[in-house]
Short mmCIF file of C-alpha atoms in Angstrom, two decimals:
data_model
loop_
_atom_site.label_atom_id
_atom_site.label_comp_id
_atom_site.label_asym_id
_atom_site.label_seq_id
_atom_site.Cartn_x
_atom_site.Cartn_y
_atom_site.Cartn_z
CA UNK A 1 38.95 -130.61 -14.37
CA UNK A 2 38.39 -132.85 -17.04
CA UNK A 3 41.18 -132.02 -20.41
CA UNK A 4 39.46 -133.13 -23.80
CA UNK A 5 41.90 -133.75 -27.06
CA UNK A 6 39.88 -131.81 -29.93
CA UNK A 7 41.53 -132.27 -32.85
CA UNK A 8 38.19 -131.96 -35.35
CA UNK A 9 38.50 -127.38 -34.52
CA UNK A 10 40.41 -126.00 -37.58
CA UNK A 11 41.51 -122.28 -37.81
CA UNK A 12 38.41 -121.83 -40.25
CA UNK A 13 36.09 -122.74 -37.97
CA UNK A 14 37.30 -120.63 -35.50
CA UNK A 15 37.51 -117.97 -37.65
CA UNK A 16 33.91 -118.14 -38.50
CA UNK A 17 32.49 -115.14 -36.97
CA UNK A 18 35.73 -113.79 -35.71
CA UNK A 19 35.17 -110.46 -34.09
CA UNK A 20 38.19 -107.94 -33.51
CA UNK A 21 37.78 -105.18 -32.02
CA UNK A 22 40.12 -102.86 -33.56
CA UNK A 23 40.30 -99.68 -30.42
CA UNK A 24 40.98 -101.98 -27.64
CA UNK A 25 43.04 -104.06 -29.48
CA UNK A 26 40.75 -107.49 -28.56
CA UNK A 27 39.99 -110.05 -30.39
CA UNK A 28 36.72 -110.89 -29.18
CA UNK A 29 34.76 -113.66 -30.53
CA UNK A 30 35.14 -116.74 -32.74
CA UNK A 31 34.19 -120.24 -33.34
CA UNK A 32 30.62 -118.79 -35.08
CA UNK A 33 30.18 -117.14 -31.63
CA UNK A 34 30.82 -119.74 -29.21
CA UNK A 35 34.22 -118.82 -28.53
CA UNK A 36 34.86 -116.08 -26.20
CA UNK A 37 38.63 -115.30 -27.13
CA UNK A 38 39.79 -112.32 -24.81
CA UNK A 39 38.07 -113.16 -21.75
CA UNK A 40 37.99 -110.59 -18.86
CA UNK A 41 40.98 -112.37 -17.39
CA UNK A 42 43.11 -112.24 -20.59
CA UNK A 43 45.62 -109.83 -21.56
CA UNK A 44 44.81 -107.42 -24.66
CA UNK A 45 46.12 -108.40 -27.87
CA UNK A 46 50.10 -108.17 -27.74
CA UNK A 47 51.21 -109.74 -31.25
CA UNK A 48 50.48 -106.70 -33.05
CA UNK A 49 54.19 -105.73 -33.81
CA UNK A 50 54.52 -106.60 -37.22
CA UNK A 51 56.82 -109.64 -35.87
CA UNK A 52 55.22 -111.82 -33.82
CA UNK A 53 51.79 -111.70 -35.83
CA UNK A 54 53.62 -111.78 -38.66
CA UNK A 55 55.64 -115.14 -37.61
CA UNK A 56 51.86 -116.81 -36.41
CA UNK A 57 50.88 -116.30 -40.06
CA UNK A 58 53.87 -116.78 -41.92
CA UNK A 59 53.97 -120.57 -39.39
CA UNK A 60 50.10 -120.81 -40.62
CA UNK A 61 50.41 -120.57 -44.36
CA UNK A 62 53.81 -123.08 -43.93
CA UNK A 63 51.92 -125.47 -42.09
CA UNK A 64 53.69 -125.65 -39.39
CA UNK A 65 51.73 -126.65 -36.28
CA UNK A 66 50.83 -123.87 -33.77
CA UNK A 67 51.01 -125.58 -30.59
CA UNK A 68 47.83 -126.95 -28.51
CA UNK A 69 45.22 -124.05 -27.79
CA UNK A 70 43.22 -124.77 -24.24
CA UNK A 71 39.54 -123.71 -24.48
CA UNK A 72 37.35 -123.37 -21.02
CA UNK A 73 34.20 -124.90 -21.54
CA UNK A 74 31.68 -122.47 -19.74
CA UNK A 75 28.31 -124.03 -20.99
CA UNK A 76 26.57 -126.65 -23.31
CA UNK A 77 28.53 -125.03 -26.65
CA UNK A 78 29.91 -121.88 -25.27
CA UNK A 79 34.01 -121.62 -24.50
CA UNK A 80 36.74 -119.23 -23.44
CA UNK A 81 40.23 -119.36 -24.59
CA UNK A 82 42.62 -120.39 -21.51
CA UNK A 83 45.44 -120.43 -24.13
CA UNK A 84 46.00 -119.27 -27.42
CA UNK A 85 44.40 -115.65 -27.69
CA UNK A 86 47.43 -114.46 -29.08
CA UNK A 87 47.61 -116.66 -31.43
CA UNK A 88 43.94 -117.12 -32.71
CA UNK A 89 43.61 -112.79 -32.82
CA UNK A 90 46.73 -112.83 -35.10
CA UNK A 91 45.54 -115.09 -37.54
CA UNK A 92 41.84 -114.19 -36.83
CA UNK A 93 43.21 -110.66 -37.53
CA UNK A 94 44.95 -111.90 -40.88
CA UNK A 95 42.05 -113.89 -42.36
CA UNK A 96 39.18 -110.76 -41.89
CA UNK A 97 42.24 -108.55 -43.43
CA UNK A 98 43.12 -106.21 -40.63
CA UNK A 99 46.40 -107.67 -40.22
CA UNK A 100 49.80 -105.27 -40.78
CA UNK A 101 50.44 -106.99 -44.23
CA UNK A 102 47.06 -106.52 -45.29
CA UNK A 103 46.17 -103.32 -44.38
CA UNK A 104 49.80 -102.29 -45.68
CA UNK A 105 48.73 -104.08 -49.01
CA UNK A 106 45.26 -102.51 -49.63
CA UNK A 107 46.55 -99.51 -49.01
CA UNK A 108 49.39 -99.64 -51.56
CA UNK A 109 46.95 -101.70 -54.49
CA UNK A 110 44.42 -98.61 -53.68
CA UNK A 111 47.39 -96.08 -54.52
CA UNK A 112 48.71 -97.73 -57.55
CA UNK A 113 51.76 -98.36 -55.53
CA UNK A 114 54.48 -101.39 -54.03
CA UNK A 115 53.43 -102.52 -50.55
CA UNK A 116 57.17 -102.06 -49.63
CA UNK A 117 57.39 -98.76 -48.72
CA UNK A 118 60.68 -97.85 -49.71
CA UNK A 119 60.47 -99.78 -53.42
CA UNK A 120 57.44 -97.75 -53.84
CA UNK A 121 59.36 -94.67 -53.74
CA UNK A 122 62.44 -96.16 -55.66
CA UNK A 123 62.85 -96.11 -60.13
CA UNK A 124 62.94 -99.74 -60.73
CA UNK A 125 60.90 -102.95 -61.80
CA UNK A 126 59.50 -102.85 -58.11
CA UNK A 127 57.92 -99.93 -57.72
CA UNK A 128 54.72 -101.31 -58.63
CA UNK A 129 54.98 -105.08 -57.51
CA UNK A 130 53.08 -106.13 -54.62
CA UNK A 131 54.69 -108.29 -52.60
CA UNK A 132 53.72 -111.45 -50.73
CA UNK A 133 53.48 -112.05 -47.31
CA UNK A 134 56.50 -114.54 -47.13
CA UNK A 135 58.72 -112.43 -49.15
CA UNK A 136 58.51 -109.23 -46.75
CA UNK A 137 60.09 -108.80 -43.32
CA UNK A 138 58.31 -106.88 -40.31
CA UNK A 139 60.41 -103.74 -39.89
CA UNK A 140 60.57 -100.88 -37.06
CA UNK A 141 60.38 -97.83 -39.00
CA UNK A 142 62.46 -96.37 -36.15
CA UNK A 143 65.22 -99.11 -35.39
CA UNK A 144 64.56 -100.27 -31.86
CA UNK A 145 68.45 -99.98 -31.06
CA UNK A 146 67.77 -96.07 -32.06
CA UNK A 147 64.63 -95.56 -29.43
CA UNK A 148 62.08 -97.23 -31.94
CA UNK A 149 58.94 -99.10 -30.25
CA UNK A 150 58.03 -102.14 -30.58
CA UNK A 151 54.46 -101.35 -31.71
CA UNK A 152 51.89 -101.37 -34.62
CA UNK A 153 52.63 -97.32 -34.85
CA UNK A 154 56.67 -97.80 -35.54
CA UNK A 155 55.71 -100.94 -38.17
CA UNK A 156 55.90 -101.80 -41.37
CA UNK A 157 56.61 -104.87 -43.92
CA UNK A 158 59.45 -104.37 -46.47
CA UNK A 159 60.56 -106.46 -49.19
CA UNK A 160 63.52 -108.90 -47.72
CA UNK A 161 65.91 -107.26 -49.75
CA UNK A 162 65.28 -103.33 -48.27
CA UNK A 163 64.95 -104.69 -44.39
CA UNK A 164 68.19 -106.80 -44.92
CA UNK A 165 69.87 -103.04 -46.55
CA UNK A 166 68.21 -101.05 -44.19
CA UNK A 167 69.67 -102.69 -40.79
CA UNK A 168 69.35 -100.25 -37.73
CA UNK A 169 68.94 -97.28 -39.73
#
């Protein structure tokens, strides 16, 4: 097999034409359709804790590296991810705004409301501000040391300041 250093692929042009597939949590497509990225052989979409995505985006807008990503060249223009899936669906995910943070954030701007959840219900300043994505913290809405899971139904992004009070309760 014959490994090619491409370093002229940037994260817009594989996220022209991203394709997610929201039910089976996939990321499918990318790279203006020449990128398959969850190939049959590939695991579904795992990063959708509100951590782990969260962390790929957070490195992303930083801009900190994210590590080599291995393509499989199948064809004349036409590749499958061999490494990386994870990676590209959580910031494929972010940029077409069905990420955690955004969806959290649409849905408080839409509601007149903060996108933390608990300054939203709270009497200060904050109850209106919208937060950004570096200052907000993934959070399980049900601690995992009490039982919570570690999944996109027991998430949610609070402000720094409410995760750090909040702990494990």
């Amino acid at each position: 097999m014959k490994t090619t250093l491409r370093t002229d692929i940037t994260v817009k042009d594989i996220c022209e034409g991203f394709i997610y597939y929201q039910l089976e949590g996939k990321g499918l497509f990318g790279l203006a359709g020449k990128l398959t990225i969850q190939p049959e052989y590939q695991r579904n979409y795992i990063y959708a804790d509100g951590k782990k995505d969260v962390a790929v985006i957070e490195s992303l807008l930083k801009g900190y590296p994210l590590g080599l990503i291995y393509f499989n060249k199948v064809s004349d223009e036409k590749y499958e991810v061999l490494d990386g899936q994870q990676r590209i669906t959580s910031f494929g995910r972010f940029v077409t705004n069905k990420s955690v943070f955004t969806v959290q954030t649409a849905d408080a701007e839409e509601k007149g409301i903060s996108n933390c959840p608990l300054c939203a219900i709270g009497h200060d300043a904050n109850k209106l501000r919208i937060w950004k994505l570096t200052e907000m913290d993934a959070d399980h809405v049900t601690a995992w040391s009490k039982g919570g899971a570690t999944d996109i139904k027991n998430c949610q992004l609070l402000c720094k300041t409410h995760n750090r009070a909040k702990g494990n309760k």
